[in-house]
């Protein structure tokens, strides 16, 4: 059995081919079981790998599953944008083959269905933009001091009252820090992450961020899984949750540029918008960098 795949960089920076968060997309995965998808995600060992299980060219939609090397995600941002780019090409190809002699039209808007629900995605110039769901909130059970020790920071580096558990598709701990220097100084303790954040999301996740200007933010995302601690280069789900955090603070009609990934050598840019109605949108550049085929014996 041969399985084609595409390799993309999402949330990249124009002119830097090794920026953004890498993503593998299997566009024809209807015959794979969940266990097989998990095995392929572990084989590739990227932040996430997606599997397209169905495409509806008339509705401009697709069914998608998202896996980290350790577990399935109900929603994730950079896989949503990268998969939308691939699905648009698939739908264009289907339209072309259905109408011989016609030129394939790549859709500028489509939807992806995943365990968290249906996510609308739209092409906006050189970027793709997702529209996130309505945020829900929980108060953390850990203290500010426990959180600071978990992050390897002095307690005064953690903004008082700046932590919420936010969920627009996947729950994460959103932690506002007092400065970009504090964001860069984070050195989480994995044992303490399991102790204090073990009940957050599918696995312990913490997103730290700080303003660097009136409309700019620097952020990092740490996730624990299978006993190891990973840092994500660019996290669209957490950027969406940051939008939820801001909505909870009353923000409307704002646009913020989020920088992430420099600490792991993959500088990334995410565009976060909260519209006048409190809708949350996250956008970024998507570039396809390779294609290949996996051979299953």
Coordinates of C-alpha atoms in Angstrom, one line a residue:
X1 CA 0.0 0.0 0.0
X2 CA 1.4 3.4 -1.0
X3 CA 0.4 6.5 0.9
X4 CA 1.2 9.9 -0.7
X5 CA 1.9 12.8 1.6
X6 CA 2.6 16.5 1.4
X7 CA 5.1 18.4 3.5
X8 CA 4.4 22.1 4.3
X9 CA 5.6 24.9 6.5
X10 CA 2.8 26.9 8.2
X11 CA 3.1 30.3 9.8
X12 CA 6.3 30.9 8.0
X13 CA 8.0 34.2 7.3
X14 CA 8.4 35.4 3.7
X15 CA 11.9 34.9 2.5
X16 CA 12.9 32.3 5.1
X17 CA 12.2 28.7 3.8
X18 CA 13.0 27.2 7.1
X19 CA 10.6 29.2 9.2
X20 CA 7.2 28.2 10.5
X21 CA 5.9 24.9 11.8
X22 CA 6.3 21.8 9.6
X23 CA 3.3 19.7 8.8
X24 CA 2.7 16.4 7.0
X25 CA -0.6 15.9 5.3
X26 CA -1.9 12.5 4.0
X27 CA -4.5 13.5 1.5
X28 CA -5.9 9.9 0.9
X29 CA -6.3 8.3 4.3
X30 CA -9.8 6.9 4.3
X31 CA -8.5 3.3 4.6
X32 CA -6.3 3.9 7.6
X33 CA -7.3 3.0 11.1
X34 CA -6.8 5.4 14.0
X35 CA -4.0 3.2 15.3
X36 CA -2.3 3.3 11.9
X37 CA -2.6 7.1 11.8
X38 CA -1.0 7.3 15.2
X39 CA 1.9 5.1 14.0
X40 CA 2.6 7.2 11.0
X41 CA 2.5 10.4 13.1
X42 CA 5.0 8.8 15.4
X43 CA 7.1 7.7 12.5
X44 CA 7.3 11.3 11.1
X45 CA 7.7 12.8 14.6
X46 CA 6.5 16.3 13.6
X47 CA 4.4 18.5 16.0
X48 CA 1.3 17.2 14.1
X49 CA 0.4 15.1 11.1
X50 CA -3.0 15.2 9.5
X51 CA -5.1 12.6 7.7
X52 CA -7.8 13.5 5.2
X53 CA -10.5 10.8 5.3
X54 CA -13.1 12.3 3.0
X55 CA -13.5 15.2 0.6
X56 CA -16.8 16.7 -0.6
X57 CA -16.1 18.8 -3.7
X58 CA -19.7 20.2 -3.9
X59 CA -19.7 21.4 -0.3
X60 CA -16.0 22.4 -0.4
X61 CA -15.3 20.5 2.8
X62 CA -13.3 17.6 4.1
X63 CA -13.0 15.3 7.2
X64 CA -9.7 15.5 8.9
X65 CA -8.0 13.8 11.9
X66 CA -4.9 15.4 13.6
X67 CA -2.3 13.4 15.5
X68 CA 0.8 14.4 17.5
X69 CA 3.4 11.6 17.8
X70 CA 1.7 10.6 21.1
X71 CA -2.1 11.3 20.8
X72 CA -5.0 12.6 18.7
X73 CA -5.9 16.3 18.9
X74 CA -9.5 17.5 18.6
X75 CA -8.3 20.7 17.0
X76 CA -5.0 22.3 16.2
X77 CA -4.3 25.5 14.3
X78 CA -1.3 25.0 12.0
X79 CA -2.6 21.6 10.9
X80 CA -6.0 23.2 10.0
X81 CA -4.4 25.9 7.8
X82 CA -1.9 23.5 6.1
X83 CA -4.6 20.9 5.5
X84 CA -6.9 23.5 4.0
X85 CA -4.2 24.4 1.5
X86 CA -3.9 20.8 0.5
X87 CA -7.7 20.2 0.4
X88 CA -8.2 23.2 -1.8
X89 CA -5.8 21.7 -4.3
X90 CA -7.7 18.3 -4.1
X91 CA -11.0 20.0 -4.7
X92 CA -9.6 22.0 -7.6
X93 CA -8.3 18.7 -9.1
X94 CA -11.7 17.0 -8.6
X95 CA -13.5 20.0 -10.3
X96 CA -11.1 19.8 -13.2
X97 CA -11.5 16.1 -13.7
X98 CA -15.3 16.4 -13.4
X99 CA -15.4 19.0 -16.2
X100 CA -12.9 17.9 -18.9
X101 CA -11.3 20.8 -20.7
X102 CA -12.1 23.3 -17.9
X103 CA -9.6 25.0 -15.8
X104 CA -9.6 23.9 -12.2
X105 CA -10.8 26.6 -9.8
X106 CA -9.1 26.4 -6.4
X107 CA -11.7 27.4 -3.7
X108 CA -10.9 30.4 -1.5
X109 CA -13.2 29.1 1.3
X110 CA -13.8 25.7 2.7
X111 CA -14.5 23.9 5.9
X112 CA -12.7 21.1 7.7
X113 CA -14.6 18.8 10.1
X114 CA -12.6 17.3 13.0
X115 CA -13.4 16.1 16.5
X116 CA -13.8 19.6 17.8
X117 CA -16.3 20.5 15.2
X118 CA -16.5 22.2 11.8
X119 CA -13.8 24.9 11.3
X120 CA -14.3 27.4 8.5
X121 CA -11.0 28.3 6.6
X122 CA -10.5 31.0 4.0
X123 CA -7.6 32.0 1.7
X124 CA -6.7 35.7 2.3
X125 CA -3.9 36.8 -0.1
X126 CA -0.8 34.7 0.6
X127 CA -2.2 33.4 3.9
X128 CA -4.9 31.0 5.1
X129 CA -7.2 32.1 8.0
X130 CA -9.3 29.9 10.3
X131 CA -12.3 31.1 12.3
X132 CA -12.2 29.6 15.8
X133 CA -15.1 28.5 17.9
X134 CA -16.6 30.3 20.9
X135 CA -14.2 30.2 23.9
X136 CA -15.0 28.6 27.2
X137 CA -13.1 29.3 30.4
X138 CA -12.0 27.5 33.6
X139 CA -10.2 28.9 36.6
X140 CA -6.9 27.2 37.3
X141 CA -6.6 25.0 40.3
X142 CA -2.9 25.8 40.7
X143 CA -1.5 28.9 42.4
X144 CA 0.6 31.7 40.9
X145 CA 3.5 30.5 43.0
X146 CA 3.1 26.9 41.8
X147 CA 2.9 28.1 38.2
X148 CA 6.0 30.2 38.5
X149 CA 8.0 27.2 39.9
X150 CA 6.6 25.0 37.1
X151 CA 7.9 27.5 34.5
X152 CA 11.2 28.0 36.3
X153 CA 10.5 31.7 36.9
X154 CA 10.3 34.1 39.9
X155 CA 6.7 34.6 40.9
X156 CA 6.8 38.3 40.1
X157 CA 7.4 37.3 36.4
X158 CA 3.9 35.9 36.2
X159 CA 1.3 38.6 35.8
X160 CA -1.1 38.6 38.7
X161 CA -4.5 37.4 37.6
X162 CA -3.2 36.7 34.1
X163 CA -3.8 33.0 33.9
X164 CA -6.9 31.2 32.5
X165 CA -7.7 27.8 31.1
X166 CA -9.2 28.6 27.7
X167 CA -10.8 26.3 25.2
X168 CA -11.9 27.2 21.6
X169 CA -11.3 23.6 20.5
X170 CA -8.6 22.3 22.8
X171 CA -8.0 23.4 26.3
X172 CA -4.7 25.1 27.3
X173 CA -3.3 27.0 30.2
X174 CA -2.8 30.6 29.0
X175 CA -0.3 32.5 31.1
X176 CA 0.5 36.2 30.7
X177 CA 4.0 37.1 31.7
X178 CA 5.3 40.5 32.6
X179 CA 7.9 40.8 29.9
X180 CA 9.3 39.2 26.7
X181 CA 12.5 38.5 28.8
X182 CA 10.4 36.3 31.1
X183 CA 9.0 34.4 28.1
X184 CA 12.5 33.7 26.8
X185 CA 13.7 32.7 30.3
X186 CA 11.0 29.9 30.7
X187 CA 12.5 26.5 31.6
X188 CA 9.6 24.3 32.6
X189 CA 9.9 21.4 35.0
X190 CA 8.1 18.4 33.4
X191 CA 7.4 16.7 36.7
X192 CA 5.7 19.9 37.9
X193 CA 3.8 20.2 34.6
X194 CA 2.3 16.8 35.2
X195 CA 1.6 17.6 38.8
X196 CA -0.1 21.0 38.3
X197 CA -1.3 20.9 34.7
X198 CA -2.2 17.2 34.4
X199 CA -5.9 18.0 34.1
X200 CA -5.5 20.6 31.3
X201 CA -6.3 19.4 27.8
X202 CA -5.4 16.1 26.2
X203 CA -1.9 16.4 27.8
X204 CA -0.3 19.2 29.9
X205 CA 0.0 22.3 27.8
X206 CA 1.1 25.8 28.8
X207 CA 1.2 28.8 26.6
X208 CA 3.2 31.8 27.9
X209 CA 3.0 35.2 26.3
X210 CA 3.8 38.9 26.8
X211 CA 3.2 42.1 25.0
X212 CA 6.2 43.5 23.1
X213 CA 4.3 46.5 21.8
X214 CA 0.7 47.8 21.5
X215 CA -0.2 45.1 18.9
X216 CA 2.6 42.6 19.1
X217 CA 3.2 39.6 21.3
X218 CA 6.0 37.1 21.9
X219 CA 4.9 33.6 22.9
X220 CA 6.0 30.0 23.6
X221 CA 4.1 26.8 23.9
X222 CA 5.3 23.8 26.0
X223 CA 3.6 20.4 25.9
X224 CA 4.3 17.2 27.9
X225 CA 3.7 13.8 26.4
X226 CA 5.2 10.3 26.8
X227 CA 7.4 11.6 29.6
X228 CA 9.1 14.2 27.4
X229 CA 8.7 18.0 27.1
X230 CA 8.4 19.6 23.7
X231 CA 8.2 23.2 22.5
X232 CA 6.0 24.0 19.5
X233 CA 7.4 26.4 16.9
X234 CA 3.9 27.9 16.1
X235 CA 0.6 27.0 17.7
X236 CA -2.5 28.2 16.0
X237 CA -4.8 26.6 18.6
X238 CA -3.0 28.5 21.4
X239 CA -3.1 31.7 19.4
X240 CA -6.9 31.1 19.1
X241 CA -7.1 30.6 22.8
X242 CA -5.2 33.8 23.3
X243 CA -7.9 35.4 21.2
X244 CA -10.4 33.8 23.7
X245 CA -8.4 35.2 26.6
X246 CA -8.6 38.7 25.1
X247 CA -12.4 38.3 24.4
X248 CA -12.8 37.3 28.0
X249 CA -11.1 40.6 28.9
X250 CA -13.6 42.5 26.7
X251 CA -11.3 43.0 23.6
X252 CA -13.0 43.7 20.3
X253 CA -11.8 45.0 16.9
X254 CA -8.1 44.3 17.4
X255 CA -5.3 42.7 15.4
X256 CA -2.2 41.3 17.0
X257 CA 1.0 39.8 15.4
X258 CA 2.3 36.9 17.5
X259 CA 6.0 35.9 17.2
X260 CA 6.8 32.3 18.3
X261 CA 9.4 29.6 17.5
X262 CA 12.7 31.5 17.8
X263 CA 13.8 29.5 20.8
X264 CA 13.7 26.3 18.7
X265 CA 15.2 27.7 15.5
X266 CA 11.8 28.0 13.6
X267 CA 10.8 31.7 13.8
X268 CA 7.1 32.0 13.0
X269 CA 4.5 34.7 12.6
X270 CA 0.8 34.3 13.5
X271 CA -1.9 37.0 12.8
X272 CA -4.6 37.1 15.5
X273 CA -7.8 39.1 14.9
X274 CA -10.7 39.6 17.3
X275 CA -13.5 41.2 15.2
X276 CA -16.1 43.7 16.3
X277 CA -18.4 40.8 17.3
X278 CA -15.8 38.9 19.3
X279 CA -15.1 36.4 16.5
X280 CA -11.6 34.9 16.7
X281 CA -9.5 34.5 13.6
X282 CA -5.9 33.2 13.1
X283 CA -4.0 33.5 9.9
X284 CA -0.6 32.6 8.6
X285 CA 1.5 31.9 5.5
X286 CA 1.4 28.3 4.1
X287 CA 4.1 27.0 1.8
X288 CA 4.4 23.5 0.4
X289 CA 8.0 22.3 0.5
X290 CA 7.8 18.7 -0.5
X291 CA 5.9 15.6 -1.6
X292 CA 6.5 11.9 -1.1
X293 CA 5.1 8.5 -0.7
X294 CA 5.2 6.1 2.2
X295 CA 5.3 2.4 1.5
X296 CA 3.3 0.1 3.8
X297 CA 4.4 -3.5 3.7

